[in-house]
Coordinates of C-alpha atoms and ligand atoms in Angstrom, one line a residue:
Chain A
M1 CA 1.4 2.9 20.6
Q2 CA 2.5 6.5 20.4
L3 CA 0.4 9.5 21.5
F4 CA 0.4 12.7 19.5
P5 CA -0.9 15.9 21.0
C6 CA -3.8 17.4 19.1
P7 CA -3.9 21.1 20.0
F8 CA -7.7 20.8 20.3
C9 CA -8.2 17.4 21.9
G10 CA -5.0 16.7 23.8
P11 CA -3.0 13.5 23.6
R12 CA -4.5 10.9 21.3
S13 CA -3.4 7.6 19.7
E14 CA -1.2 7.9 16.6
T15 CA -3.8 5.9 14.6
E16 CA -6.2 8.9 14.8
F17 CA -3.7 11.1 12.8
H18 CA -3.0 11.6 9.2
F19 CA 0.3 12.9 7.9
G20 CA -0.1 16.0 5.7
G21 CA 3.4 16.8 4.4
D22 CA 6.0 19.5 5.1
A23 CA 5.0 22.7 6.8
G24 CA 5.8 25.7 4.6
N25 CA 5.3 23.9 1.3
R26 CA 3.5 26.8 -0.4
R27 CA 1.6 26.3 -3.6
P28 CA 3.3 28.3 -6.3
E29 CA 1.1 31.1 -7.5
G30 CA 0.8 32.6 -11.0
F31 CA -0.6 30.2 -13.5
R32 CA 1.6 31.0 -16.4
A33 CA 4.8 31.9 -14.5
V34 CA 5.1 28.6 -12.8
T35 CA 7.5 26.2 -14.6
D36 CA 7.0 22.4 -14.8
G37 CA 10.0 22.0 -12.5
E38 CA 8.6 24.3 -9.8
W39 CA 5.2 22.7 -10.0
A40 CA 6.7 19.2 -9.7
A41 CA 8.9 20.3 -6.8
Y42 CA 5.8 21.6 -5.0
L43 CA 3.8 18.4 -5.7
H44 CA 6.4 15.8 -5.2
D45 CA 9.7 16.9 -3.6
R46 CA 9.9 16.4 0.2
N47 CA 12.2 17.6 2.9
N48 CA 12.1 14.2 4.6
P49 CA 14.6 15.1 7.2
R50 CA 16.4 12.6 9.5
G51 CA 16.0 14.3 12.9
A52 CA 14.0 17.5 13.5
A53 CA 10.9 17.8 11.3
N54 CA 8.3 20.5 10.9
E55 CA 5.1 18.9 9.6
I56 CA 1.4 19.4 8.9
W57 CA -0.9 16.7 10.5
M58 CA -4.6 16.2 10.6
H59 CA -6.4 14.8 13.7
M60 CA -9.0 12.8 11.8
T61 CA -11.2 12.4 14.9
C62 CA -11.9 16.2 15.2
G63 CA -11.0 17.0 11.6
E64 CA -8.5 19.8 12.6
V65 CA -5.3 20.4 10.8
F66 CA -2.2 21.6 12.8
R67 CA 1.5 21.9 12.7
M68 CA 3.8 19.6 14.7
E69 CA 7.5 19.7 15.4
R70 CA 8.9 16.2 16.1
D71 CA 11.9 14.1 15.6
T72 CA 11.9 11.4 12.9
V73 CA 14.5 9.2 14.6
H74 CA 13.4 8.9 18.2
H75 CA 9.7 10.1 17.5
G76 CA 9.7 12.6 20.4
V77 CA 7.2 15.5 19.8
A78 CA 8.6 18.9 20.6
Q79 CA 5.5 21.0 20.0
A80 CA 2.2 21.1 18.3
F81 CA 0.4 24.3 17.3
A82 CA -3.0 25.2 16.1
L83 CA -2.4 27.0 12.8
L84 CA -3.8 30.3 14.0
E85 CA -1.5 30.6 17.1
G86 CA 2.1 30.2 16.0
G87 CA 1.2 27.8 13.3
G88 CA 2.9 30.4 11.1
D89 CA 3.7 29.4 7.5
D90 CA 1.7 26.3 7.2
G91 CA 1.8 26.0 3.5
L92 CA -1.9 25.5 3.2
A93 CA -3.9 27.3 0.5
H94 CA -6.2 29.6 2.6
Chain B
M1 CA 43.2 -22.2 -0.9
T2 CA 39.6 -23.1 -1.9
R3 CA 37.9 -20.4 -3.9
H4 CA 35.2 -22.1 -5.9
Y5 CA 32.1 -23.4 -4.1
S6 CA 30.9 -26.8 -5.2
A7 CA 30.0 -30.2 -3.7
L8 CA 33.6 -31.3 -4.4
S9 CA 35.2 -28.4 -2.6
L10 CA 32.9 -29.0 0.3
L11 CA 34.0 -32.6 0.5
K12 CA 37.7 -31.6 0.2
E13 CA 37.4 -29.0 2.9
G14 CA 35.5 -31.4 5.1
L15 CA 38.5 -33.7 4.9
R16 CA 40.9 -30.8 5.7
S17 CA 38.9 -29.6 8.8
Q18 CA 37.6 -26.5 6.8
Q19 CA 41.0 -24.9 7.0
G20 CA 41.5 -23.9 3.3
W21 CA 38.5 -21.7 2.5
Q22 CA 39.5 -18.4 1.1
Q23 CA 38.1 -15.2 2.6
A24 CA 34.9 -14.3 0.6
W25 CA 36.1 -10.7 0.1
R26 CA 39.0 -8.5 1.2
S27 CA 38.7 -5.5 3.6
P28 CA 41.0 -3.0 1.8
E29 CA 41.9 0.5 2.9
P30 CA 40.1 3.1 0.7
K31 CA 42.3 4.5 -2.1
P32 CA 42.3 8.3 -2.6
R33 CA 40.8 8.0 -6.1
Y34 CA 38.5 5.6 -8.0
D35 CA 36.9 5.8 -11.5
I36 CA 33.5 5.1 -9.9
L37 CA 32.3 5.3 -6.3
I38 CA 29.2 3.6 -5.1
I39 CA 27.7 4.7 -1.8
G40 CA 25.7 2.0 -0.1
G41 CA 26.6 -1.7 0.3
G42 CA 23.1 -3.1 0.0
G43 CA 22.1 -5.4 -2.8
H44 CA 21.7 -2.6 -5.4
G45 CA 25.1 -1.0 -4.7
L46 CA 26.9 -4.3 -4.7
A47 CA 25.1 -5.5 -7.9
T48 CA 26.0 -2.2 -9.6
A49 CA 29.7 -2.8 -8.8
Y50 CA 29.6 -6.4 -10.0
Y51 CA 28.0 -5.5 -13.4
L52 CA 30.3 -2.5 -13.9
A53 CA 33.3 -4.9 -13.5
K54 CA 31.8 -7.9 -15.3
A55 CA 29.8 -6.4 -18.1
H56 CA 31.7 -3.1 -18.7
N57 CA 35.2 -4.1 -17.6
I58 CA 35.5 -1.1 -15.2
R59 CA 37.5 -2.4 -12.3
N60 CA 38.7 0.7 -10.4
I61 CA 35.6 0.9 -8.3
A62 CA 34.7 1.1 -4.6
V63 CA 31.6 0.4 -2.7
I64 CA 31.3 2.4 0.6
E65 CA 29.1 1.1 3.3
K66 CA 28.6 2.9 6.6
G67 CA 27.7 -0.3 8.5
W68 CA 28.0 -3.9 7.2
L69 CA 27.1 -5.4 3.9
G70 CA 23.3 -6.0 3.6
G71 CA 22.7 -4.4 7.0
G72 CA 20.1 -2.0 5.5
N73 CA 16.9 -3.2 3.9
T74 CA 18.6 -6.0 1.9
G75 CA 19.2 -8.0 5.0
R76 CA 15.8 -7.0 6.6
N77 CA 13.4 -7.8 3.8
T78 CA 10.9 -10.7 3.5
T79 CA 12.7 -12.0 0.3
V80 CA 9.8 -12.2 -2.1
V81 CA 10.7 -12.0 -5.7
R82 CA 8.0 -11.5 -8.4
S83 CA 7.2 -9.4 -11.5
N84 CA 3.4 -9.1 -11.2
Y85 CA 3.1 -5.4 -11.8
F86 CA 0.7 -3.6 -14.1
F87 CA 2.5 -1.2 -16.5
P88 CA 4.7 -2.4 -19.4
E89 CA 7.6 -0.3 -18.0
S90 CA 7.4 -2.1 -14.7
T91 CA 7.1 -5.6 -16.2
A92 CA 10.2 -4.9 -18.3
L93 CA 12.1 -3.9 -15.2
Y94 CA 11.0 -6.5 -12.7
D95 CA 10.9 -9.3 -15.2
L96 CA 14.5 -8.5 -16.2
A97 CA 15.3 -8.9 -12.5
L98 CA 13.5 -12.2 -12.2
R99 CA 15.2 -13.6 -15.3
L100 CA 18.6 -12.6 -13.9
Y101 CA 17.7 -14.2 -10.6
E102 CA 16.9 -17.5 -12.3
T103 CA 20.6 -17.9 -13.3
L104 CA 22.2 -15.8 -10.6
G105 CA 23.3 -18.7 -8.3
R106 CA 25.4 -20.1 -11.2
D107 CA 26.6 -16.7 -12.4
L108 CA 27.9 -15.8 -9.0
N109 CA 28.9 -19.3 -7.9
Y110 CA 26.9 -18.6 -4.8
N111 CA 23.7 -20.4 -3.7
I112 CA 21.1 -17.7 -3.4
M113 CA 18.5 -20.3 -2.6
L114 CA 16.0 -19.1 -5.2
S115 CA 12.8 -21.0 -4.7
Q116 CA 10.2 -20.3 -7.4
R117 CA 7.3 -21.5 -5.4
G118 CA 4.7 -19.1 -6.9
I119 CA 2.7 -16.2 -5.4
V120 CA -1.0 -15.9 -5.1
T121 CA -2.5 -12.4 -4.5
L122 CA -5.9 -12.9 -3.1
A123 CA -9.2 -11.2 -4.2
H124 CA -11.8 -10.9 -1.5
S125 CA -14.8 -9.5 -3.4
E126 CA -16.4 -9.5 -6.9
A127 CA -14.9 -6.1 -7.5
E128 CA -11.4 -7.3 -6.5
M129 CA -11.9 -10.3 -8.9
E130 CA -12.5 -8.0 -11.8
M131 CA -9.3 -6.1 -10.9
A132 CA -7.5 -9.4 -10.6
A133 CA -8.6 -10.3 -14.2
R134 CA -7.4 -6.9 -15.4
T135 CA -4.0 -7.5 -13.8
V136 CA -3.7 -10.9 -15.3
N137 CA -4.5 -9.6 -18.7
A138 CA -2.0 -6.8 -18.4
M139 CA 0.7 -9.1 -17.2
Q140 CA 0.2 -11.6 -20.0
I141 CA 0.1 -8.8 -22.6
N142 CA 3.3 -7.4 -21.1
G143 CA 4.9 -10.8 -21.6
T144 CA 5.2 -12.3 -18.1
D145 CA 3.4 -15.4 -16.7
A146 CA 0.1 -14.9 -14.9
E147 CA -3.0 -17.0 -14.2
L148 CA -6.4 -16.0 -12.8
F149 CA -7.3 -18.4 -10.0
G150 CA -10.8 -19.2 -8.9
V151 CA -11.5 -20.2 -5.3
D152 CA -10.9 -23.9 -6.0
E153 CA -7.4 -23.3 -7.4
V154 CA -6.6 -21.0 -4.4
R155 CA -7.7 -23.8 -2.1
R156 CA -5.5 -26.2 -3.9
V157 CA -2.3 -24.1 -3.3
L158 CA -3.4 -22.8 0.2
P159 CA -5.1 -25.7 2.0
L160 CA -5.0 -24.0 5.4
L161 CA -6.6 -20.7 4.1
N162 CA -10.0 -19.9 5.5
V163 CA -12.2 -19.9 2.3
S164 CA -15.5 -20.3 4.1
P165 CA -18.2 -17.9 2.8
E166 CA -18.6 -16.8 6.4
A167 CA -14.9 -15.8 6.6
R168 CA -14.3 -12.1 7.7
Y169 CA -12.4 -11.8 4.3
P170 CA -14.1 -14.3 2.0
V171 CA -11.9 -15.5 -0.9
F172 CA -13.2 -15.2 -4.5
G173 CA -9.9 -16.1 -6.2
G174 CA -6.6 -14.5 -7.0
V175 CA -3.7 -13.7 -9.3
W176 CA -1.1 -16.5 -9.6
Q177 CA 2.4 -16.0 -10.8
G178 CA 4.2 -19.3 -10.8
R179 CA 7.7 -18.0 -11.5
A180 CA 7.6 -15.8 -8.4
G181 CA 9.0 -17.0 -5.1
T182 CA 11.7 -16.3 -2.6
A183 CA 15.5 -16.0 -2.4
R184 CA 17.9 -15.8 0.5
H185 CA 18.5 -12.0 1.1
D186 CA 22.0 -12.2 2.7
A187 CA 23.2 -14.6 0.1
V188 CA 22.3 -12.1 -2.7
A189 CA 24.3 -9.4 -1.0
W190 CA 27.2 -11.7 -0.1
G191 CA 27.2 -13.4 -3.5
Y192 CA 27.5 -10.1 -5.4
A193 CA 30.1 -8.9 -2.9
R194 CA 32.3 -12.0 -3.3
A195 CA 32.0 -11.9 -7.1
A196 CA 32.7 -8.2 -7.3
D197 CA 35.7 -8.5 -5.0
R198 CA 37.1 -11.2 -7.2
L199 CA 36.9 -8.8 -10.1
G200 CA 38.9 -6.2 -8.2
V201 CA 36.2 -4.1 -6.6
D202 CA 37.1 -2.6 -3.2
I203 CA 34.4 -3.1 -0.7
I204 CA 34.8 -0.8 2.2
Q205 CA 32.6 -1.3 5.3
S206 CA 32.3 0.8 8.4
C207 CA 32.9 4.0 6.3
E208 CA 30.2 6.6 6.3
V209 CA 29.8 9.2 3.6
E210 CA 29.4 12.6 5.3
E211 CA 29.7 15.2 2.6
F212 CA 30.1 15.5 -1.2
L213 CA 33.1 17.1 -2.8
I214 CA 31.5 19.6 -5.2
E215 CA 33.8 21.5 -7.5
G216 CA 32.8 23.5 -10.6
G217 CA 29.2 22.5 -10.0
R218 CA 30.1 18.8 -10.3
C219 CA 30.3 16.0 -7.8
R220 CA 34.0 15.0 -7.6
G221 CA 33.8 12.4 -4.8
V222 CA 32.9 12.3 -1.1
K223 CA 34.2 13.0 2.3
T224 CA 33.9 10.0 4.6
S225 CA 34.5 9.1 8.2
R226 CA 37.8 7.6 6.8
G227 CA 38.9 10.6 4.7
E228 CA 38.3 12.0 1.2
I229 CA 37.7 9.7 -1.7
R230 CA 37.6 11.2 -5.2
A231 CA 35.9 9.7 -8.3
E232 CA 34.8 10.7 -11.8
R233 CA 31.3 9.5 -11.1
T234 CA 29.5 8.7 -7.9
A235 CA 26.3 6.7 -7.3
M236 CA 24.1 7.1 -4.3
V237 CA 22.3 3.8 -3.5
V238 CA 21.2 4.3 0.1
A239 CA 17.4 3.5 0.1
G240 CA 15.7 5.1 3.1
H241 CA 18.6 7.5 3.6
S242 CA 18.5 9.0 0.1
S243 CA 16.8 12.3 1.2
H244 CA 19.4 12.8 4.0
L245 CA 22.3 12.5 1.6
A246 CA 20.6 14.4 -1.1
A247 CA 20.2 17.4 1.3
K248 CA 24.0 17.4 1.6
A249 CA 24.3 17.4 -2.1
G250 CA 21.9 20.4 -2.3
F251 CA 18.7 18.9 -3.7
R252 CA 15.5 17.4 -2.5
L253 CA 13.9 14.1 -3.8
P254 CA 10.3 13.0 -4.2
I255 CA 10.8 10.5 -1.4
T256 CA 9.4 10.0 2.1
S257 CA 11.1 7.6 4.5
Y258 CA 8.9 5.2 6.5
A259 CA 9.5 2.2 8.7
L260 CA 8.4 -1.1 7.1
Q261 CA 8.1 -4.0 9.6
A262 CA 8.3 -7.8 9.4
C263 CA 8.2 -10.6 11.9
V264 CA 8.7 -14.3 12.0
S265 CA 7.0 -17.1 14.0
E266 CA 8.6 -20.0 15.7
P267 CA 9.7 -22.7 13.2
I268 CA 7.1 -25.3 12.4
K269 CA 6.8 -28.2 9.9
P270 CA 6.0 -27.3 6.3
V271 CA 2.5 -25.7 6.1
L272 CA 2.8 -23.1 3.4
D273 CA 4.7 -23.8 0.2
T274 CA 3.8 -20.7 -1.8
V275 CA 3.8 -16.9 -1.1
V276 CA 0.4 -15.5 -0.2
L277 CA -0.4 -11.8 -0.3
S278 CA -3.7 -10.2 0.6
P279 CA -4.1 -6.6 -0.1
G280 CA -7.5 -6.8 1.7
T281 CA -6.1 -7.8 5.0
G282 CA -2.8 -6.0 4.4
T283 CA -0.8 -9.1 5.1
Y284 CA 1.6 -11.4 3.3
A285 CA 3.4 -14.5 4.4
S286 CA 5.7 -17.3 3.3
Q287 CA 7.5 -20.1 5.1
S288 CA 11.3 -20.0 5.3
D289 CA 13.5 -23.1 4.9
K290 CA 14.0 -23.1 8.6
G291 CA 10.2 -23.4 9.0
E292 CA 9.5 -19.9 10.4
L293 CA 6.5 -18.1 8.9
V294 CA 7.8 -14.8 7.5
I295 CA 5.1 -12.2 7.8
G296 CA 4.9 -8.7 6.5
G297 CA 2.4 -5.9 5.7
A298 CA 2.1 -2.3 4.9
L299 CA 4.1 0.8 5.9
D300 CA 3.8 2.4 9.3
R301 CA 1.7 5.6 9.2
V302 CA 4.3 7.9 10.5
P303 CA 7.3 9.1 8.4
S304 CA 10.4 7.7 10.3
Y305 CA 14.1 7.0 10.4
G306 CA 13.7 5.0 13.6
Q307 CA 14.5 1.5 12.6
R308 CA 12.0 -0.1 15.0
G309 CA 8.4 0.1 13.8
N310 CA 5.3 1.0 15.7
L311 CA 2.8 -1.3 17.3
P312 CA -0.5 -0.5 15.5
M313 CA 0.7 -1.8 12.1
L314 CA 2.1 -5.0 13.6
E315 CA -1.2 -5.6 15.3
G316 CA -3.1 -5.1 12.0
V317 CA -0.8 -7.4 10.1
V318 CA -1.0 -10.2 12.7
S319 CA -4.8 -9.8 12.9
G320 CA -5.1 -10.0 9.1
L321 CA -2.9 -13.2 9.0
L322 CA -5.1 -14.9 11.7
E323 CA -8.3 -14.1 9.9
M324 CA -6.9 -15.8 6.8
F325 CA -5.2 -18.7 8.6
P326 CA -7.0 -19.4 11.9
S327 CA -4.7 -22.3 12.7
F328 CA -1.7 -19.9 13.0
R329 CA -3.3 -18.6 16.2
Q330 CA -1.3 -21.1 18.3
L331 CA 2.1 -19.8 17.0
R332 CA 4.4 -17.6 18.9
L333 CA 6.2 -14.7 17.3
M334 CA 10.0 -15.0 17.6
R335 CA 11.3 -11.7 16.2
Q336 CA 10.1 -8.4 14.9
W337 CA 12.1 -5.7 13.1
A338 CA 11.9 -2.8 10.7
G339 CA 13.8 -1.2 7.8
I340 CA 13.6 2.4 6.6
V341 CA 12.2 2.4 3.1
D342 CA 12.2 5.1 0.5
V343 CA 8.7 5.7 -0.8
T344 CA 8.0 7.7 -4.0
P345 CA 4.6 9.2 -5.1
D346 CA 4.1 6.6 -7.8
S347 CA 5.6 3.6 -5.9
S348 CA 8.2 3.2 -8.7
P349 CA 12.0 3.6 -8.4
I350 CA 14.2 6.4 -9.4
L351 CA 17.2 5.7 -11.7
G352 CA 19.1 8.4 -13.3
E353 CA 21.5 11.4 -12.9
S354 CA 20.7 13.7 -10.0
P355 CA 20.4 17.5 -10.2
L356 CA 24.1 17.5 -9.2
P357 CA 26.1 16.4 -12.3
G358 CA 28.4 13.5 -11.7
L359 CA 26.1 12.1 -9.0
F360 CA 23.7 9.3 -10.0
L361 CA 20.7 7.9 -8.2
N362 CA 19.3 4.4 -7.6
C363 CA 16.6 4.8 -5.0
G364 CA 12.9 4.9 -4.4
W365 CA 12.4 1.1 -4.4
G366 CA 10.3 1.6 -1.3
T367 CA 8.8 -1.7 0.0
G368 CA 9.8 -3.8 -3.0
G369 CA 13.3 -3.5 -4.2
F370 CA 14.8 -6.8 -3.2
K371 CA 13.2 -8.5 -6.2
A372 CA 14.8 -5.8 -8.4
I373 CA 18.4 -6.1 -7.3
P374 CA 19.9 -7.7 -10.4
A375 CA 18.0 -5.2 -12.7
G376 CA 18.8 -2.2 -10.5
G377 CA 22.5 -3.2 -10.7
T378 CA 22.5 -3.9 -14.4
L379 CA 20.8 -0.6 -15.3
L380 CA 22.8 1.7 -13.0
A381 CA 26.0 0.0 -14.2
H382 CA 24.9 0.7 -17.8
L383 CA 24.2 4.4 -17.0
L384 CA 27.5 4.9 -15.1
A385 CA 29.5 3.2 -17.8
T386 CA 28.0 4.6 -20.9
G387 CA 26.5 7.9 -19.6
K388 CA 23.2 6.9 -21.2
H389 CA 20.0 5.2 -20.0
H390 CA 19.3 1.6 -20.9
D391 CA 15.9 1.5 -22.6
I392 CA 14.5 -0.2 -19.5
S393 CA 15.6 2.4 -17.1
R394 CA 14.7 5.5 -19.2
P395 CA 11.1 5.7 -18.0
F396 CA 12.3 5.7 -14.4
D397 CA 14.5 8.8 -14.8
P398 CA 13.8 11.5 -12.1
D399 CA 12.6 13.7 -15.0
R400 CA 9.3 11.8 -15.0
F401 CA 8.0 14.0 -12.2
A402 CA 8.3 17.3 -14.1
R403 CA 7.1 15.6 -17.3
G404 CA 4.0 14.1 -15.6
R405 CA 4.9 10.6 -16.8
L406 CA 4.5 8.9 -13.5
I407 CA 4.4 5.1 -13.4
D408 CA 1.8 4.6 -10.8
E409 CA 2.2 1.1 -9.3
A410 CA 0.3 1.9 -6.1
A411 CA -1.7 -1.3 -6.8
G412 CA 1.2 -3.4 -7.9
S413 CA 3.1 -2.5 -4.7
G414 CA 0.1 -1.6 -2.6
I415 CA 1.3 -3.5 0.4
A416 CA 4.8 -4.3 1.1
H417 CA 6.4 -7.2 -0.7
Ligands
FAD501 C1 10.6 -5.4 6.4 C2 10.9 -5.2 4.9 C3 10.4 -6.2 4.0 C4 10.6 -6.1 2.7 N1 10.2 -7.1 1.9 C5 10.5 -7.1 0.6 C6 10.2 -8.2 -0.3 O1 9.6 -9.2 0.2 N2 10.5 -8.2 -1.6 C7 11.2 -7.1 -2.1 O2 11.4 -7.1 -3.3 N3 11.5 -6.0 -1.4 C8 11.2 -6.0 0.0 N4 11.6 -5.0 0.8 C9 12.3 -3.8 0.1 C10 13.8 -4.1 -0.1 O3 14.4 -4.6 1.1 C11 14.6 -2.9 -0.5 O4 13.9 -2.2 -1.5 C12 15.9 -3.2 -1.0 O5 16.6 -4.1 -0.1 C13 16.7 -2.0 -1.2 O6 18.1 -2.3 -1.5 P1 19.2 -1.2 -1.5 O7 20.5 -1.9 -1.8 O8 18.8 -0.1 -2.4 O9 19.2 -0.6 0.0 P2 19.8 -1.1 1.4 O10 19.9 -2.6 1.4 O11 19.0 -0.5 2.4 O12 21.3 -0.6 1.3 C14 21.6 0.8 1.4 C15 22.9 0.8 2.2 O13 23.3 2.2 2.2 C16 24.0 2.4 3.5 N5 24.1 3.8 3.7 C17 23.2 4.7 4.0 N6 23.7 5.9 4.2 C18 25.0 5.8 4.0 C19 26.1 6.7 4.1 N7 25.9 8.0 4.4 N8 27.4 6.3 3.8 C20 27.6 5.0 3.5 N9 26.6 4.0 3.4 C21 25.3 4.4 3.7 C22 23.1 1.6 4.5 O14 23.9 1.3 5.6 C23 22.7 0.4 3.7 O15 23.5 -0.7 3.9 C24 11.4 -5.0 2.1 C25 11.9 -4.1 3.0 C26 11.7 -4.2 4.4 C27 12.2 -3.1 5.3
ZN502 ZN1 -8.3 16.8 17.7

């Protein structure tokens, strides 16, 4: 069982976490200007990298959303950030 | 040299100490140029090459595989074949595959050990029974075989199943598809490889595609670990590694890669002669010809390219199986493994030309593309040879995402098959 670091609760079991997609996947703004292709890319296309990944996760136990940098091959976690400190471009609609 | 496989050739070779068998396929050096290049020597890639050569008479083809044939998901899956999906587009696709499987052993002169032992998808509540009836109706309207089973019929085909009303997952009935079953996964890859090789296809193993040759905005071939190979048209058939290669071609895909696990028990005498799948417990199982129970379940929760699998899912799958079949408690697990599967938002595959002209896609089969291999090969071969979609592959073009015409089979493929 892998442990993920919640920035608020510390290391917790992987079963408590929910994957939230790519960090930086910003919702295209401007109702009329957004093409079908741009909207579909926002909704469906994924980076899905083999190796270093930069992702949004939710710790379901405390309900907080955060950003995690990890490796998709060996599953090692590099860093996890609360969105307000260094979470940076999280792609969430604020 | 003995080429044809039959009882007679087995007898002849037995008398000659098995000395005369011909190699099943050659291991040629890659040529600098082909008409069509297929990346990925899994079932879908090999089938595509076979149908290009057989049905479209295009023989100057290579299949390029970074490892060994069937070493991806084709050789790692739990071998269930079925066509019990919900939407007409899906039934057309998966039933084409099942019909082709029914004669594939003869067509390829290779025993794929197809066993149409039937599959029952269990319903564990009144509400699930209503959904089961809806599925059966849809399947019948779409033209494939389906029956609604009550609990007595389920008990008849699954005598060891715990159907007691006190069971943690009580059984109300299920969906039965009698033509479903299993086939030997390696044999499907090897049978297509041998038949394609016989028609002149070059199958090149231990050769990894590293980059695409892009000239004038078109894909002109690939750069591999064994040099450049040029082609008019290139197809990418690499399952869980599709996004990784797409990034090298300059586009993204609506795909997330996950580990999907399976495991087998020690071999035992026959106890289970159908396939059983329970979306409620997240478990499915069948018994192999060797006697092992072949057990699978849902995806891991964490997007991954690590071909191992994590423990929580394995624990959930095994717990589900033991709730359903308490007598399996005494069995030991012999092996566990995982494959990296390519999951789309609508659990349906992607077949069509990519955003890079000259590069074609066959991917997104996720947890359930073994059953589809003969159809995936037929349809991609049609597209590569004619430049146009077959009617059956048209709805699965990548343009469906921008058009909003998703084919949402989340229920049809809700847990891995
Ligand atoms: C545990 C498990 C159980 C499953 N159970 C079932 C089931 O019961 N029924 C069912 O229908 N489906 C099942 N599936 C799904 C099924 O296995 C796949 O959908 C199907 O095998 C995909 O076939 P493919 O030919 O597209 O991919 P693969 O067989 O994965 O072939 C892709 C090939 O591409 C190669 N490749 C990748 N990158 C490169 C590169 N850069 N250069 C060269 N080659 C490359 C890989 O090495 C691989 O051999 C299961 C999958 C798993 C993992
Ligand atoms: Zn937390």
